[in-house]
Coordinates of C-alpha atoms and ligand atoms in Angstrom, one line a residue:
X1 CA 170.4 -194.9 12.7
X2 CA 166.6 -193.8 13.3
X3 CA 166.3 -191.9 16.3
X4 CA 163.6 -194.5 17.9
X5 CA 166.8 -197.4 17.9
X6 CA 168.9 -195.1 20.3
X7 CA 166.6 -193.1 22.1
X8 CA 164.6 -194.2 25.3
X9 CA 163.1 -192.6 27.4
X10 CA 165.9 -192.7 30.6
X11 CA 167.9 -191.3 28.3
X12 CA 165.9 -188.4 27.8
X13 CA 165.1 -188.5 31.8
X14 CA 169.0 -188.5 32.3
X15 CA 169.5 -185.9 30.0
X16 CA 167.5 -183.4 31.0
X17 CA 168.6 -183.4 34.7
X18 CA 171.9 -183.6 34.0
X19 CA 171.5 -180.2 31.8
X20 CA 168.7 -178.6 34.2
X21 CA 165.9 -178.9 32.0
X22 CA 163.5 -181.2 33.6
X23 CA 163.7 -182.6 36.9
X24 CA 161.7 -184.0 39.8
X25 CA 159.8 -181.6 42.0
X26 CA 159.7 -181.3 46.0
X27 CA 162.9 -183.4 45.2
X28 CA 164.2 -182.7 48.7
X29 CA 161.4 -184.3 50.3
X30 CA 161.5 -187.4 48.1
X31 CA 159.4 -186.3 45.2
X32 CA 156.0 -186.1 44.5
X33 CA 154.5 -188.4 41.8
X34 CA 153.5 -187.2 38.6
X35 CA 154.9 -183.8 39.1
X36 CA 157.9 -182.0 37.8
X37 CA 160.3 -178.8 37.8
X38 CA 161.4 -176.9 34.7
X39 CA 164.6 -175.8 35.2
X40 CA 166.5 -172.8 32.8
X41 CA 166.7 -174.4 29.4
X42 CA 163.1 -176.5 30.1
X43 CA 161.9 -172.8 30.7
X44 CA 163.1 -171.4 27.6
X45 CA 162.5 -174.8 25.6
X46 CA 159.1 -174.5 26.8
X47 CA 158.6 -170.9 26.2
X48 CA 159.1 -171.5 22.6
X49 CA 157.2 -174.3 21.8
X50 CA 154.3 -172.0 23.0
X51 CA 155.6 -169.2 21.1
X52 CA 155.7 -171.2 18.0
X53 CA 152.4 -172.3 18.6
X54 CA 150.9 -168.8 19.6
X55 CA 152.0 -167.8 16.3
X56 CA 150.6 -170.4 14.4
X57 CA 147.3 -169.2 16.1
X58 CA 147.3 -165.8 15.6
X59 CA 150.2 -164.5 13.4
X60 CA 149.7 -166.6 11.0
X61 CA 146.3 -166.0 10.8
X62 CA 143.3 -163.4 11.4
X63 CA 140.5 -165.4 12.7
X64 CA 141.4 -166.1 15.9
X65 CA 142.2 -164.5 19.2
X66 CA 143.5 -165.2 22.4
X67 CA 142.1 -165.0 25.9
X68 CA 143.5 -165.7 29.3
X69 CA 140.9 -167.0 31.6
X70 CA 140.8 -168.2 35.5
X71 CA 142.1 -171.1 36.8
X72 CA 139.2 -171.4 39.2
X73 CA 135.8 -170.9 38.0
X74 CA 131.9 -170.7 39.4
X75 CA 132.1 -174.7 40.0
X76 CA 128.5 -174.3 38.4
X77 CA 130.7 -174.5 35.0
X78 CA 131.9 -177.6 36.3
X79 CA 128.4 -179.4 36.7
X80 CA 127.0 -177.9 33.3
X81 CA 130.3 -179.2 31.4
X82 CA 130.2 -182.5 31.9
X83 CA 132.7 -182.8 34.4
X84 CA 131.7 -183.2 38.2
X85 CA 129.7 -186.2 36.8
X86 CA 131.0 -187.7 34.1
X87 CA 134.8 -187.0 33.9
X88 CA 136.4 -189.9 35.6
X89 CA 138.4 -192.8 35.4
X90 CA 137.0 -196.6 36.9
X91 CA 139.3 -197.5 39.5
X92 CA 140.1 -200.6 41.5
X93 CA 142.0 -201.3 44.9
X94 CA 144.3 -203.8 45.8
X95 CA 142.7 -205.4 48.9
X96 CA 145.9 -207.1 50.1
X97 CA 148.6 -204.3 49.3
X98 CA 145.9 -201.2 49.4
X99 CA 147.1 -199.6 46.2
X100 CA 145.1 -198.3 43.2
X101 CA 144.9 -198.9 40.0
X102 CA 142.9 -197.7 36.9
X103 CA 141.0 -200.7 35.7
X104 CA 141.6 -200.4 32.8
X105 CA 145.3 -200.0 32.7
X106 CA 145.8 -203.1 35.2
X107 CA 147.9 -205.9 34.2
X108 CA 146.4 -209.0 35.5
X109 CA 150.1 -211.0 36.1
X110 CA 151.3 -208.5 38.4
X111 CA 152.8 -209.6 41.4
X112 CA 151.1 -207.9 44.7
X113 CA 154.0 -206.5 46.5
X114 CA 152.1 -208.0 49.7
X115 CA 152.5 -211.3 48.6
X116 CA 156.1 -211.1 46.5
X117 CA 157.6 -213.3 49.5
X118 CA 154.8 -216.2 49.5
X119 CA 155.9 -219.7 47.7
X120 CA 155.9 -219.2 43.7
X121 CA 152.8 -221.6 43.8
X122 CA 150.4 -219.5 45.5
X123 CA 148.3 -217.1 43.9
X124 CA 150.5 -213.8 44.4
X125 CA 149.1 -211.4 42.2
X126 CA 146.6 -208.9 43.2
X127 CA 143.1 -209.0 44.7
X128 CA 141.4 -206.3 43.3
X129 CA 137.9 -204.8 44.5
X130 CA 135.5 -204.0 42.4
X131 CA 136.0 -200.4 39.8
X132 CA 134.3 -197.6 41.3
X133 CA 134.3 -194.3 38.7
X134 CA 137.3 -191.5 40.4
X135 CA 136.4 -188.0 39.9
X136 CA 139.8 -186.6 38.1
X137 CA 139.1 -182.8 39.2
X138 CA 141.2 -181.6 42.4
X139 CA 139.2 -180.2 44.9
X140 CA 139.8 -176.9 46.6
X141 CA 137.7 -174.5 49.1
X142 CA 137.4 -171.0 48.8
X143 CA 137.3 -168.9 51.8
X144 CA 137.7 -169.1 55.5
X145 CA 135.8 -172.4 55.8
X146 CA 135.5 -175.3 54.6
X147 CA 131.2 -175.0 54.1
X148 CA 128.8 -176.5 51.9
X149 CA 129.0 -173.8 48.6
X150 CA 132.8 -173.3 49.5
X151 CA 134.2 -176.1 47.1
X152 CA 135.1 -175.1 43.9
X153 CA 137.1 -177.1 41.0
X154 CA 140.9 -176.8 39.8
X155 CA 140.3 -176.5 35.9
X156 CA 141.1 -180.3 34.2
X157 CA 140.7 -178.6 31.2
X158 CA 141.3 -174.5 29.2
X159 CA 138.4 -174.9 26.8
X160 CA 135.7 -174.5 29.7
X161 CA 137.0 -170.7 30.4
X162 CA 137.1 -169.8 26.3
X163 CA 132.7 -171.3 25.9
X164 CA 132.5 -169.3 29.2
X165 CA 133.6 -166.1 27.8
X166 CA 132.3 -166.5 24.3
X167 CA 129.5 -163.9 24.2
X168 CA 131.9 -161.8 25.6
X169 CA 134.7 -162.2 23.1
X170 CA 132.1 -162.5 20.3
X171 CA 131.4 -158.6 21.1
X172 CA 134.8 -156.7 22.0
X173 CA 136.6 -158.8 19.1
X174 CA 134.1 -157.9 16.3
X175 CA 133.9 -161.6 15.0
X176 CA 131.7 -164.0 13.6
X177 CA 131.8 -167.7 13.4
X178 CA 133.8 -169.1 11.5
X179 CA 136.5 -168.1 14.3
X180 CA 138.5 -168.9 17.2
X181 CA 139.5 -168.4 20.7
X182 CA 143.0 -169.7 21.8
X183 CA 144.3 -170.3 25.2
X184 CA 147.5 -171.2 26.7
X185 CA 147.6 -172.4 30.9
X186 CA 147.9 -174.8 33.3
X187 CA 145.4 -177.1 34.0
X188 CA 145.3 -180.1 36.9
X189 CA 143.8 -184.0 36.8
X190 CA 144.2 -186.2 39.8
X191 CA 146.1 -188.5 37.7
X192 CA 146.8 -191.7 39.4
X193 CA 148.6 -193.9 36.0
X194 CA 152.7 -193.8 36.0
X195 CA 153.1 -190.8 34.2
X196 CA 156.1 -191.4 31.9
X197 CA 157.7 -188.5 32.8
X198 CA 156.4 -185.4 31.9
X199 CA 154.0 -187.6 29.1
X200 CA 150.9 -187.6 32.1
X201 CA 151.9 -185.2 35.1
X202 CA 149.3 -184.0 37.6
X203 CA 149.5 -180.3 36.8
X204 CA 150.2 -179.5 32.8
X205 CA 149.9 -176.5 30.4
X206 CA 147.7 -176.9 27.6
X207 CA 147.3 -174.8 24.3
X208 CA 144.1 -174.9 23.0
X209 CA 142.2 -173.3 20.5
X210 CA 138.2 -173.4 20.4
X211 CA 136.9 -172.9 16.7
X212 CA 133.5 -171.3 16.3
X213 CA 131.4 -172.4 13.4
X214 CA 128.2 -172.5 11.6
X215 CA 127.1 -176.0 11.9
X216 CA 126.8 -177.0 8.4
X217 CA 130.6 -175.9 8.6
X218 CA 132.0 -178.1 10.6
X219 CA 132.8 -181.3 8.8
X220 CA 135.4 -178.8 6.5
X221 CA 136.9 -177.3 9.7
X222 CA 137.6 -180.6 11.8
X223 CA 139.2 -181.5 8.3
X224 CA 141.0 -178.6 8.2
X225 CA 142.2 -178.4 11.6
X226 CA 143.1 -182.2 11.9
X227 CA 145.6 -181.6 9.1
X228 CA 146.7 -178.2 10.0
X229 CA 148.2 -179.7 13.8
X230 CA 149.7 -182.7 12.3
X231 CA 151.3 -180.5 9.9
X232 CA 152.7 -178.2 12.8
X233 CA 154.7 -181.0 14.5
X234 CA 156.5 -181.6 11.3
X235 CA 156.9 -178.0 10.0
X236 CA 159.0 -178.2 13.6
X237 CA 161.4 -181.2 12.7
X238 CA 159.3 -184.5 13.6
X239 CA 159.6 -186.7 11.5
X240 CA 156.1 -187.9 9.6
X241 CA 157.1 -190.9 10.0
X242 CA 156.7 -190.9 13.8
X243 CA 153.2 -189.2 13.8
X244 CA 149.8 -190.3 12.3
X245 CA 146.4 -189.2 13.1
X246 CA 144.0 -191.3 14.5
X247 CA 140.5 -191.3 14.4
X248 CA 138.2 -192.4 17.6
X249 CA 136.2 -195.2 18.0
X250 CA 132.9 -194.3 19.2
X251 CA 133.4 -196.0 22.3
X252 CA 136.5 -194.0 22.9
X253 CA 134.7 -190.7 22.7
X254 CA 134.4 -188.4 25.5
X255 CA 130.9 -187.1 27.0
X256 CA 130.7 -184.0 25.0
X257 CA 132.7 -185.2 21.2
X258 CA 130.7 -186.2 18.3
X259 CA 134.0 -187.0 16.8
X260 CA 138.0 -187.1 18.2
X261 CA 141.0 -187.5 16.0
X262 CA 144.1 -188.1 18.0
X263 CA 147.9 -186.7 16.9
X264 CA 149.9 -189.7 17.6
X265 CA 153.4 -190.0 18.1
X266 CA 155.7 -193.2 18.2
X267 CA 157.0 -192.8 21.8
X268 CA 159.8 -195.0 22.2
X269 CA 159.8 -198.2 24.4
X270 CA 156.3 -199.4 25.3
X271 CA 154.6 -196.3 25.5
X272 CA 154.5 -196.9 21.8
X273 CA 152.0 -194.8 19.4
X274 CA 150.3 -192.2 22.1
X275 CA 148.2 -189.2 22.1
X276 CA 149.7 -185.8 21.3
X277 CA 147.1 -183.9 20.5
X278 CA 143.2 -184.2 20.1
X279 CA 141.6 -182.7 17.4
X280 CA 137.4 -182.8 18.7
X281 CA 134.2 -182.5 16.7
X282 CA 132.6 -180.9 20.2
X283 CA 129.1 -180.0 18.2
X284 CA 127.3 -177.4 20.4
X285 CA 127.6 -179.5 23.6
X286 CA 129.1 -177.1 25.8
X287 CA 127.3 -173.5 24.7
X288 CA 124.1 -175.4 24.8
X289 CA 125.0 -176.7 28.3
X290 CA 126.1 -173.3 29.4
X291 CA 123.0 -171.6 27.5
X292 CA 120.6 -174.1 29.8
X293 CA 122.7 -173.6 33.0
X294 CA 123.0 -170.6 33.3
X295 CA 119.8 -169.0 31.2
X296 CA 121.7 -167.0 29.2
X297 CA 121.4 -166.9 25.6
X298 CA 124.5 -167.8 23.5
X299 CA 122.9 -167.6 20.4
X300 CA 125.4 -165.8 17.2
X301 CA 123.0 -164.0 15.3
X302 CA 123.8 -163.0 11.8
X303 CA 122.9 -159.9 9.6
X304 CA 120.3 -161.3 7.7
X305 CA 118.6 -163.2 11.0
X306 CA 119.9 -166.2 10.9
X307 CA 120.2 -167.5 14.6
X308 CA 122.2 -170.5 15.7
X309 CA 124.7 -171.9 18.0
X310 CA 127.7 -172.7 16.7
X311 CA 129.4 -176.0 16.6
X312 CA 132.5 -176.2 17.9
X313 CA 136.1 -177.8 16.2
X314 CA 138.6 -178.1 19.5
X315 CA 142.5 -179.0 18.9
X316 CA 143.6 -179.1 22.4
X317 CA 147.4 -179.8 22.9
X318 CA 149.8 -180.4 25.7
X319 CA 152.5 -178.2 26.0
X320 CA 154.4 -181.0 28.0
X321 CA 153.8 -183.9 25.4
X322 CA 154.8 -181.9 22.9
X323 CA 157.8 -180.5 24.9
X324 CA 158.8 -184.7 25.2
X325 CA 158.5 -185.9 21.2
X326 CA 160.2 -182.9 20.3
X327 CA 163.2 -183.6 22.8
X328 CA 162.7 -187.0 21.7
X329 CA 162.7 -186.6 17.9
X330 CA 165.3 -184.7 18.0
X331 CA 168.0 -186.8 20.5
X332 CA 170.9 -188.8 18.8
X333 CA 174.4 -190.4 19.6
X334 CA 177.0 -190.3 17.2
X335 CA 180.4 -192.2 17.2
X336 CA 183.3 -189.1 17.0
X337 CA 186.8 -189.7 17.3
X338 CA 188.1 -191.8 19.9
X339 CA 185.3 -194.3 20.5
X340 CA 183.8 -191.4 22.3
X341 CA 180.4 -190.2 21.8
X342 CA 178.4 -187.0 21.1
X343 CA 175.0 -186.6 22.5
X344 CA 173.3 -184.1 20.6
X345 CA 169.6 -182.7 20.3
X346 CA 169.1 -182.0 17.0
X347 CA 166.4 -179.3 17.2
X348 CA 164.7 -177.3 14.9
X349 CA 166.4 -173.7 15.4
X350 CA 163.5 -171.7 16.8
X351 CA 163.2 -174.4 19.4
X352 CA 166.3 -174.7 20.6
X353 CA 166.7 -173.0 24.2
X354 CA 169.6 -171.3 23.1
X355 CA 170.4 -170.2 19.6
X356 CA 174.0 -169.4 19.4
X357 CA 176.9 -169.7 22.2
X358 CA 179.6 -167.8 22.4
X359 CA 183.3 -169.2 23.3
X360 CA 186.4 -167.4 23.9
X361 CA 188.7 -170.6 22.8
X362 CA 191.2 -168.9 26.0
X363 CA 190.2 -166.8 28.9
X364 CA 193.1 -164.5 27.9
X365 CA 194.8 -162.2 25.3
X366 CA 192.1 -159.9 25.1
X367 CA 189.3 -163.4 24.0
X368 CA 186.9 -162.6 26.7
X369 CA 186.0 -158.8 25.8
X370 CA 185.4 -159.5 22.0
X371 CA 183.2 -162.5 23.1
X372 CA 181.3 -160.3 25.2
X373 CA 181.3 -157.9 22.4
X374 CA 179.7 -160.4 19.5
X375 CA 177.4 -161.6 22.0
X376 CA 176.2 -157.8 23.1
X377 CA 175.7 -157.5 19.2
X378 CA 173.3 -161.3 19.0
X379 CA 171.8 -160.4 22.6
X380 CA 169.0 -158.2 20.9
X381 CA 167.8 -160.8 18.3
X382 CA 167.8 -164.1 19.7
X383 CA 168.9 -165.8 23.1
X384 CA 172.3 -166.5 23.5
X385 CA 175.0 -167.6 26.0
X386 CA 178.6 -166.8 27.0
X387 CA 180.8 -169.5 28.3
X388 CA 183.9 -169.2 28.8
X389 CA 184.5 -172.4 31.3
X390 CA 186.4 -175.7 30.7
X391 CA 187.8 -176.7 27.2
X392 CA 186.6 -176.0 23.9
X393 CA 185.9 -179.3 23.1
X394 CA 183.3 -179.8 26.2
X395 CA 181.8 -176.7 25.6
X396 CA 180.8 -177.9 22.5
X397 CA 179.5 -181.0 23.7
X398 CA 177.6 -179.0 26.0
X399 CA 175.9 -176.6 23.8
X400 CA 174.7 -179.9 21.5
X401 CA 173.5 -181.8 24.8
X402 CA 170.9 -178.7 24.8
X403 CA 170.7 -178.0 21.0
X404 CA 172.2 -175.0 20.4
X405 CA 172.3 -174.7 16.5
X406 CA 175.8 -172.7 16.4
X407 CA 178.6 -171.9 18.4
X408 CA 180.9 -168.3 18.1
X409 CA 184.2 -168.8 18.7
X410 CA 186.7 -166.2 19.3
X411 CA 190.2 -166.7 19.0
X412 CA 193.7 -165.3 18.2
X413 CA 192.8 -164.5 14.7
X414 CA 189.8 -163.1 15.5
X415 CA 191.6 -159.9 16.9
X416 CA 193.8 -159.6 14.3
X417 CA 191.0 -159.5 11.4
X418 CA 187.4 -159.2 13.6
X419 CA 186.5 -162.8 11.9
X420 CA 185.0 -165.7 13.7
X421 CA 184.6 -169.3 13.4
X422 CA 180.7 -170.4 13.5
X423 CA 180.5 -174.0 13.9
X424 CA 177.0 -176.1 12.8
X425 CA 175.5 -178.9 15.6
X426 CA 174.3 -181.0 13.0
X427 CA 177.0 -180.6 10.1
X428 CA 179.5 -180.2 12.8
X429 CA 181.2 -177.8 9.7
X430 CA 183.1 -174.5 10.8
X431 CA 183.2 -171.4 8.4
X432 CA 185.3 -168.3 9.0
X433 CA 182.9 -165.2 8.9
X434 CA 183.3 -161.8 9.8
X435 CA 182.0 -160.5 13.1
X436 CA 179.8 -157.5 11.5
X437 CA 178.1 -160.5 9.8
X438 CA 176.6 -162.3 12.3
X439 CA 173.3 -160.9 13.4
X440 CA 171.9 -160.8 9.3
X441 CA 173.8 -164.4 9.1
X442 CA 171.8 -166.2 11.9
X443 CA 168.8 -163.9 11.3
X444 CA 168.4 -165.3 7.7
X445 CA 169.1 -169.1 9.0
X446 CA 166.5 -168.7 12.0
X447 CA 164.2 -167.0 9.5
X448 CA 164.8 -170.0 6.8
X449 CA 163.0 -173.6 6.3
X450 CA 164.9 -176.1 8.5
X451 CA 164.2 -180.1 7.4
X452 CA 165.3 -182.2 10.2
X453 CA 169.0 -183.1 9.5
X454 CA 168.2 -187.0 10.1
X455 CA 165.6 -186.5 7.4
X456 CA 168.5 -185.4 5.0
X457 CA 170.0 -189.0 5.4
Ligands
GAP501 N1 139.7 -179.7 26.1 C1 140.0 -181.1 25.6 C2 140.9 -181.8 26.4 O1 141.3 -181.4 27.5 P1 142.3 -184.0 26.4 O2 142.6 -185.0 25.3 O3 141.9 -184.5 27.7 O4 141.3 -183.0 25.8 C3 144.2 -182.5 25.6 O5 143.6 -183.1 26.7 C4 145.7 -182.6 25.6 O6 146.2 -182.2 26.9 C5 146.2 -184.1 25.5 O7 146.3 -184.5 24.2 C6 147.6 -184.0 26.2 O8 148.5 -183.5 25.3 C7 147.3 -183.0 27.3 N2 147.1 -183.7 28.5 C8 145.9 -184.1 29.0 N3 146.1 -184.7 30.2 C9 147.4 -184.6 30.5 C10 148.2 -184.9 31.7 N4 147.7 -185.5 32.7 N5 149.5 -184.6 31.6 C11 150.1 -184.0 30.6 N6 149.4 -183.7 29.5 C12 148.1 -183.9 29.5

């Protein structure tokens, strides 16, 4: 059945607290909206999806490299990019129950919660005021006191840091355009939508990747790089089927794009088709704005003369909204023996959290040592885990809930001949192989191109 018929997105939300991936933060004080915790496998989940993404950047390539900038910059950046101005959201308030809205995300039949209880011919549903335009930057003071020049910005976005830095990285890297900074960090939005779990969250890692060009370039490289990301969320098991790119209409454009393809992916349940990923024609808005700002020149100037400032190709991802349609691509039921079901997230390998557990099938007869010993010979190439807990059967289920490609398990045979059984998540098939083996066995598979098994029928 296609994944989009079984999954929602409770399910997901259920299944990654249950397993400790992804759960509510401050949960002990009731929450806090829009914000979560990643818990052990969310944390190593999360770690590769950078990883893979980090190589894509640089390993896989030679014209870009990375850079770490602050968090919290002159807020003079701020005012030059765009963004104490211009980067906000119209909002209204509800005069009778006092909550807020984005005005363009209100539905018009909703019932006020002030006015649930009033007869069902009255007018109950909200009275809004007028939209006023919300600043989405957090505000923070540095220093002492709280004084006029003390307020500085929370970044809402990485790219701001890399334009920043750009002379700068233009001379210790020994580059010219065409090339790229990337950067991978949090950045913060006073987002006040529901947030579909971690889909809009107030704080959020991003993985961008500014692309430095010679103007007359840039058509090619927005081409290129608008295919090259779609094409990274399938090389990683979505299907295509449940991505497309979408291009902008100009009205949809923000202050500084001269042109915005979106990676979309079918979310299930109303969110629908929604952004992954933008992929923005930036032009030479934000050097030129920097350039003016600050009065210093940003200018690449090449061998033979030629001065310019270079346009700018931006794919600028969430690590979180990946993070979901992968766990959501990937998440399937199947009907096993017994009317029961297995929950299973059928990752791509070098996503899953864990790679390969490792089962003594009893906590006797000598079991637990050689377990400990297969898994001390797997420890150095990938991440694995010992259990050892409960029956085989649940620790199976267990290891598919978080994806783990194979399982190890030792048993009585295994100490008579050092052989193993390694059994498949997706094929659910067990092979006997020999313990020296295993580390070129599940090299070679992690190492190998993996189709998504739901692809293969
Ligand atoms: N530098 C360009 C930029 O920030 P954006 O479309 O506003 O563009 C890029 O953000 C990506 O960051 C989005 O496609 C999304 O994946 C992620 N993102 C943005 N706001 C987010 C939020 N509140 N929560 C989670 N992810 C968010």
């Amino acid at each position: 059945m296609p994944t989009q018929d079984i999954v929602t997105l409770d399910k997901i939300v259920a299944l990654c607290k249950r397993r400790g991936l992804i759960f509510p933060a401050s949960e002990i004080y009731g929450g806090i909206a829009n914000t979560y915790d990643y818990g052990h496998y969310g944390v190593l989940l999360k770690r590769n999806v950078i990883d893979a993404w980090w190589d894509a950047m640089l390993q896989d390539r030679d014209d870009i490299v990375a850079l770490d900038s602050a968090i919290i910059q002159n807020p003079r950046t701020w005012e030059a990019s765009g963004h104490v101005g211009g980067f906000t959201d119209p909002l209204v308030d509800c005069r009778s129950c006092n909550q807020r809205f984005r005005a363009d995300h209100v539905n018009p039949d909703e019932i006020c919660p002030a006015k649930a209880t009033l007869p069902k011919d009255q007018d109950r549903r909200h009275d809004f005021t007028e939209a006023r335009e919300f600043n989405l930057m957090f505000e923070t003071t540095v220093g002492p006191v709280k004084d006029t020049g003390s307020t500085v910005y929370l970044r809402p976005e990485t790219a701001q840091g890399i334009f920043l830095d750009f002379k700068t990285v233009l001379t210790f890297a020994r580059r010219r355009p065409p090339f790229g900074i990337a950067q991978v960090g949090k950045s913060f939005r006073n987002e006040i939508t529901p947030g579909n779990f971690i889909f809009r969250t107030l704080e959020f890692e991003q993985m961008e990747m500014e692309f430095f060009v010679p103007p007359e370039q840039a058509p090619e490289w927005y081409d290129h790089w608008k295919a090259a990301r779609l094409q990274w969320y399938v090389d990683l098991g979505i299907r295509p089927d449940h991505l497309r790119l979408r291009d902008h209409d100009p009205d949809e454009l923000s202050h500084y794009s001269s042109g915005t393809a979106d990676v979309e992916y079918d979310y299930p349940g109303t969110m629908g088709w929604s952004e992954l990923e933008g992929i923005a024609n930036r032009g030479d808005f934000d050097l030129t704005a920097h350039a003016k700002a600050s009065g210093k020149d940003i200018e690449v100037v090449e061998p033979d003369g030629r001065r310019y400032v270079p346009h700018v190709i931006e794919p600028a991802a969430g690590v979180g909204r990946a993070l979901l349609s992968f766990l959501i691509d990937a998440y399937d039921e199947e009907q096993v023996a017994d009317g029961d079901v297995r929950t299973v997230l059928k990752l791509h390998p070098r996503l899953a959290p864990v790679k390969v557990a490792v089962l003594p099938l009893v906590k006797k007869d000598g079991q637990p040592d050689l377990a400990r010993e297969v898994q001390a010979k797997l420890k150095p190439l990938m991440q694995t885990e010992y259990d050892e807990g409960g029956s085989i059967g649940k620790r199976y289920r267990r290891q598919d809930e978080i994806g783990t490609p194979w399982c190890v398990t030792i048993d009585h045979e295994s100490l008579e001949n050092r052989t193993v059984t390694v059994r498949d998540r997706d094929s659910l098939a067990q092979e006997r192989v020999a313990i020296d083996d295993l580390p070129g066995l599940f090299a070679t598979r992690l190492a190998s191109p993996w189709t998504s098994p739901k692809l293969k029928g």
